[in-house]
mmCIF file of C-alpha atoms in Angstrom:
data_model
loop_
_atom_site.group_PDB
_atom_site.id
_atom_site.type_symbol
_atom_site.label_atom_id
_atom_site.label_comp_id
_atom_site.label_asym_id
_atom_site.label_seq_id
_atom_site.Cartn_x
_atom_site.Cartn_y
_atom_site.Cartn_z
ATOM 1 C CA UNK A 1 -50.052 18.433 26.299
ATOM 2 C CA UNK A 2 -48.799 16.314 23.257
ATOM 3 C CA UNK A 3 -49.903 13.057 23.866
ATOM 4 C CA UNK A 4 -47.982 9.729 22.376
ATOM 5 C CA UNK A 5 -48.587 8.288 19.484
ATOM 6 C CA UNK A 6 -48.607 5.062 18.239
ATOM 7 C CA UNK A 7 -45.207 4.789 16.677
ATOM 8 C CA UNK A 8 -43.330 6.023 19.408
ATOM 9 C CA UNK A 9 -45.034 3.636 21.859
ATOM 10 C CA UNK A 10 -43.367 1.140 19.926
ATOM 11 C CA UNK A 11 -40.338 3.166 19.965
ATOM 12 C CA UNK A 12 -40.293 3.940 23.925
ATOM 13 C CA UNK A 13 -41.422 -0.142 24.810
ATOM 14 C CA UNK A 14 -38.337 -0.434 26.769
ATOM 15 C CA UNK A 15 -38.917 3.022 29.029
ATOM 16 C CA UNK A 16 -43.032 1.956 29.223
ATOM 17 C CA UNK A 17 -42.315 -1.708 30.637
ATOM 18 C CA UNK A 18 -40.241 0.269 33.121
ATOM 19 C CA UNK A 19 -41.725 1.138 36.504
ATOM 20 C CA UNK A 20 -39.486 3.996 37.203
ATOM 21 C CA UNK A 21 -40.810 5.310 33.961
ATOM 22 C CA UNK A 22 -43.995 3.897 32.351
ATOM 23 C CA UNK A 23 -46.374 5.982 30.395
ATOM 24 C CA UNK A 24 -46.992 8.491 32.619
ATOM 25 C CA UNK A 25 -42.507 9.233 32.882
ATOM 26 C CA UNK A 26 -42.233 9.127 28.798
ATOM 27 C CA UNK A 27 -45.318 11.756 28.263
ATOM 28 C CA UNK A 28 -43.645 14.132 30.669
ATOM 29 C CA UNK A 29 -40.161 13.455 28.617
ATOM 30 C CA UNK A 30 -42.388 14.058 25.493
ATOM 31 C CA UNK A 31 -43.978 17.068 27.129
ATOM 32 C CA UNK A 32 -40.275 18.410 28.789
ATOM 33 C CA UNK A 33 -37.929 21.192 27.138
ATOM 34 C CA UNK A 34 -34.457 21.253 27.637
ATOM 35 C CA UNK A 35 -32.170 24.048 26.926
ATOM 36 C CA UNK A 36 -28.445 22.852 26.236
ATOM 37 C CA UNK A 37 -25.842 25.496 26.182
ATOM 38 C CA UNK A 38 -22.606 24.259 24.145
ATOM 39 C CA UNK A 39 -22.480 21.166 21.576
ATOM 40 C CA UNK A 40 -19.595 20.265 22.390
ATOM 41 C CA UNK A 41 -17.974 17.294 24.074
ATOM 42 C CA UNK A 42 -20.538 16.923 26.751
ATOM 43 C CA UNK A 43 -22.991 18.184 24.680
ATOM 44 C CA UNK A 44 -23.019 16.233 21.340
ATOM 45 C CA UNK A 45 -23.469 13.196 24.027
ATOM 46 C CA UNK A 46 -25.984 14.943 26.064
ATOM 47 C CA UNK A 47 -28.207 15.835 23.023
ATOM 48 C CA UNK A 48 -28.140 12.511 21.250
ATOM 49 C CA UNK A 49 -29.244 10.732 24.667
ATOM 50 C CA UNK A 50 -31.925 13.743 25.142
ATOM 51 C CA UNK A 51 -33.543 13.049 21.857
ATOM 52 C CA UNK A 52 -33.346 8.794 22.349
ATOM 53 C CA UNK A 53 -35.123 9.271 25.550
ATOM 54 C CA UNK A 54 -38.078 10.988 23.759
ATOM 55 C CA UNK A 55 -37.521 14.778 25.029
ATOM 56 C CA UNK A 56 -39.748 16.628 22.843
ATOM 57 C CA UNK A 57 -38.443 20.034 22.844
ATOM 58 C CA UNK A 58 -34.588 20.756 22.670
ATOM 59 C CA UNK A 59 -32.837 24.124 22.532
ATOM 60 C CA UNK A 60 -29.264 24.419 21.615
ATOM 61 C CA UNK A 61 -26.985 27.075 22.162
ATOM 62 C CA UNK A 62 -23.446 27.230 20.507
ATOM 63 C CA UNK A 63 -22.067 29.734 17.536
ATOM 64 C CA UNK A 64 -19.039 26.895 16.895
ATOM 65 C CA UNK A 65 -18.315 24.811 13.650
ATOM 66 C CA UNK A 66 -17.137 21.303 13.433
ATOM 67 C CA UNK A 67 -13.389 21.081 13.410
ATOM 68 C CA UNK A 68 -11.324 17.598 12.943
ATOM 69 C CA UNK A 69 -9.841 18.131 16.675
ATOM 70 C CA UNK A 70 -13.519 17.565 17.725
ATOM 71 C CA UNK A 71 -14.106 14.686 16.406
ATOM 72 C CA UNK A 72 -12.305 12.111 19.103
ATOM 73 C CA UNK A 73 -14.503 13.261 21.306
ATOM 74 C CA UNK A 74 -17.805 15.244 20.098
ATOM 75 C CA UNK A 75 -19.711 12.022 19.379
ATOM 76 C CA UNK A 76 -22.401 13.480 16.739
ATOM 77 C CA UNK A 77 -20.657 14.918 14.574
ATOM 78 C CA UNK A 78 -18.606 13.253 11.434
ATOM 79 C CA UNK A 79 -15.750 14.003 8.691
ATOM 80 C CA UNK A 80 -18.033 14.592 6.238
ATOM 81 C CA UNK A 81 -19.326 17.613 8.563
ATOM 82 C CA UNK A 82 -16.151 19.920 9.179
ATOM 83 C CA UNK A 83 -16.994 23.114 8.717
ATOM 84 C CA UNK A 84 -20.277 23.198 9.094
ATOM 85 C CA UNK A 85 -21.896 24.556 12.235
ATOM 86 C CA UNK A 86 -22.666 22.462 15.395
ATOM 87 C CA UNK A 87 -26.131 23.473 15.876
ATOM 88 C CA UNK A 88 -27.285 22.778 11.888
ATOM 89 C CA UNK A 89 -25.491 19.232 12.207
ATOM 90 C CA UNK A 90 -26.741 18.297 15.806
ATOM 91 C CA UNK A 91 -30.380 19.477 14.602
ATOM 92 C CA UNK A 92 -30.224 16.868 11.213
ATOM 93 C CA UNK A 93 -28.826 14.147 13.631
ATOM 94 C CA UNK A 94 -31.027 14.335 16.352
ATOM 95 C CA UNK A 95 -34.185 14.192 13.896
ATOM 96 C CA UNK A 96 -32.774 11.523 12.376
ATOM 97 C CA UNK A 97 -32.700 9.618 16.008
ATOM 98 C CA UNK A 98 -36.105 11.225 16.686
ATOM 99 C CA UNK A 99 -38.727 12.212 14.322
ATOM 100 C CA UNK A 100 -40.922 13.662 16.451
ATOM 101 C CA UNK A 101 -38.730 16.388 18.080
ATOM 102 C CA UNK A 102 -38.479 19.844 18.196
ATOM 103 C CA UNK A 103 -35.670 21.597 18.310
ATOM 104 C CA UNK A 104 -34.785 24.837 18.583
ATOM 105 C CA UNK A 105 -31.613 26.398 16.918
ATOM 106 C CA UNK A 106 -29.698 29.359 18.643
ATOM 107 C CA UNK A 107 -26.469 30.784 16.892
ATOM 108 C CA UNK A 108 -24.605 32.451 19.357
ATOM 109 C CA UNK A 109 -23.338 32.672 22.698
ATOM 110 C CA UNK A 110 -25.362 33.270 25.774
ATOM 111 C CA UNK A 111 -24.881 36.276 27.160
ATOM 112 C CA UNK A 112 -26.225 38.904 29.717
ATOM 113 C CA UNK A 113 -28.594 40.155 26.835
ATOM 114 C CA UNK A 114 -30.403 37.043 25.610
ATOM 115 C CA UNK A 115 -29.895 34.340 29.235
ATOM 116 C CA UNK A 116 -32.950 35.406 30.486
ATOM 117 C CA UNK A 117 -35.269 35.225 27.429
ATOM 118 C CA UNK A 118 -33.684 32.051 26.321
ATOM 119 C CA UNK A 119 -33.879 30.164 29.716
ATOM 120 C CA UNK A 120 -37.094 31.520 30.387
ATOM 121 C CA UNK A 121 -38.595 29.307 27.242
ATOM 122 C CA UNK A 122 -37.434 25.850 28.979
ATOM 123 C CA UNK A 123 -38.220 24.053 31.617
ATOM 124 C CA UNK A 124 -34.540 22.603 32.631
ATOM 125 C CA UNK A 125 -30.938 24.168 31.600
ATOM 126 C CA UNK A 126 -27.674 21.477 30.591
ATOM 127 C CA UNK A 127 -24.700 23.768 31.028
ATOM 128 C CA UNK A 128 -22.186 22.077 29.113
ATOM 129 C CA UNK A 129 -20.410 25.336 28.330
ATOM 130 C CA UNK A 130 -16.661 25.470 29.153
ATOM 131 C CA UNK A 131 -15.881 28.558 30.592
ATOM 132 C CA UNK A 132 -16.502 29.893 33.998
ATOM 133 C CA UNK A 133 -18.196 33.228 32.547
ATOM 134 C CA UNK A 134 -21.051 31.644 30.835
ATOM 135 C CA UNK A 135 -21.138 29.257 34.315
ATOM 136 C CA UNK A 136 -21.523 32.120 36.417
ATOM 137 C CA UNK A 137 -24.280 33.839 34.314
ATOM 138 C CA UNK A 138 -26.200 30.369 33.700
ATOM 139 C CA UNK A 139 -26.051 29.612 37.722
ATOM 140 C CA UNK A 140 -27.365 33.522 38.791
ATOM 141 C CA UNK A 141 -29.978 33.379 35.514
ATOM 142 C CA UNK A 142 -31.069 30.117 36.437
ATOM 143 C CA UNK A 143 -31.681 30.552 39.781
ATOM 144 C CA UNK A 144 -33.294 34.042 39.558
ATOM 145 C CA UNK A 145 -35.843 32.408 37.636
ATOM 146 C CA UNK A 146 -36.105 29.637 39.173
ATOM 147 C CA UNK A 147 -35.419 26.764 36.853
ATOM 148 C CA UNK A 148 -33.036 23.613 37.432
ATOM 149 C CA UNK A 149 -29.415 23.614 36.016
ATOM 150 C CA UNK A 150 -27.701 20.464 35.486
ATOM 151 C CA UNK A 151 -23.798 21.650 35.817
ATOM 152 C CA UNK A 152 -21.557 19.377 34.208
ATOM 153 C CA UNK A 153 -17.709 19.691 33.523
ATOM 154 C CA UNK A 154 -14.797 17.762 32.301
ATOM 155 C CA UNK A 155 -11.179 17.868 32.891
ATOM 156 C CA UNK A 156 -8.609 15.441 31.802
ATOM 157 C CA UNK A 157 -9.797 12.544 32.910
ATOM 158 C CA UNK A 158 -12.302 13.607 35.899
ATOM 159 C CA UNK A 159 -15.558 14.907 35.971
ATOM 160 C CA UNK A 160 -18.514 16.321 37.945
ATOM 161 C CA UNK A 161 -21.879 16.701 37.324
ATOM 162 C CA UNK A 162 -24.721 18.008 39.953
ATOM 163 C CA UNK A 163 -28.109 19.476 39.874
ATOM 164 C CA UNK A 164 -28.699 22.893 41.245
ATOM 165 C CA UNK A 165 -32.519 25.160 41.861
ATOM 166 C CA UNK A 166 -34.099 21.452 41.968
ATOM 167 C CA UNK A 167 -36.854 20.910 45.207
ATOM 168 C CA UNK A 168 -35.211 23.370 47.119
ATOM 169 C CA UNK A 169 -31.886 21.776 47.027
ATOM 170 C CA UNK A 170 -28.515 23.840 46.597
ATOM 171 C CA UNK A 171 -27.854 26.865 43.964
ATOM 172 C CA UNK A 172 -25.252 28.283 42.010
ATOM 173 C CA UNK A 173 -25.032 31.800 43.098
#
């Protein structure tokens, strides 16, 4: 268990002084890994919020570049950054936010081969992918093996999130 140091309890004050949270909530956020499958527009906003919290172990998933049609929506990344790929950018940002995290860099798309081994490293799944194959696998990988998927999804201007494989609630199957 990594334990906090002394710079980030001056950089989690606000989450200690909270009772929800406290010390004991921010070491287990320290102490969590999170596997996020597509930087894209949920995502980039997902992974920037991830690493402020104080997550200490992030793995992202995407084989995409940035491209200037991103940008209005795809919140870490920048015009100096087209062209270069999601995953390199998102890492340099998010250490930038957060020092102390890991993160872990995978350059291609989940598939049948590699869900298993991949999801198997993290304790929680963010799908944030955006199409229904990569859905379908994450929701019958995840729930083989037992971890929690946060399901997320965007269209126009509605969206849904939910939780599935968490305290014996509902799965994606």
């Amino acid at each position: 268990m990594r334990r906090l140091t002394t710079e980030e309890y001056s950089r989690f004050s606000r989450h200690l002084s909270l009772n929800e949270i406290g010390e004991s909530g921010q070491q287990k956020l320290k102490n969590a890994k999170v596997l996020v499958i597509g930087a894209g527009g949920l995502g980039s906003p997902l992974l920037i919020y991830l690493a402020a919290a104080g997550v200490g172990c992030i793995g992202i998933v995407d084989d995409d570049v940035v491209s200037l049609s991103n940008l209005q929506r795809q919140v870490l990344y920048t015009t100096p950054q087209l062209g270069l790929k999601k995953i390199e950018v998102a890492k340099q940002r998010l250490q930038e936010l957060y020092p102390e995290i890991e993160i872990q860099l995978y350059d291609h798309r989940l598939d049948a081969e590699n869900a298993a081994e991949l999801i198997g490293k993290y304790d929680v799944v963010a799908d944030c992918s955006d199409n229904f194959a990569t859905r379908e696998l994450l929701g019958r990988e995840t729930h083989r093996l037992g971890k929690p998927l946060a399901f997320a999804s965007v269209m126009n201007y509605e969206g849904q999130v939910t939780v599935f494989n968490y305290q014996n609630g509902p799965a994606f199957s």
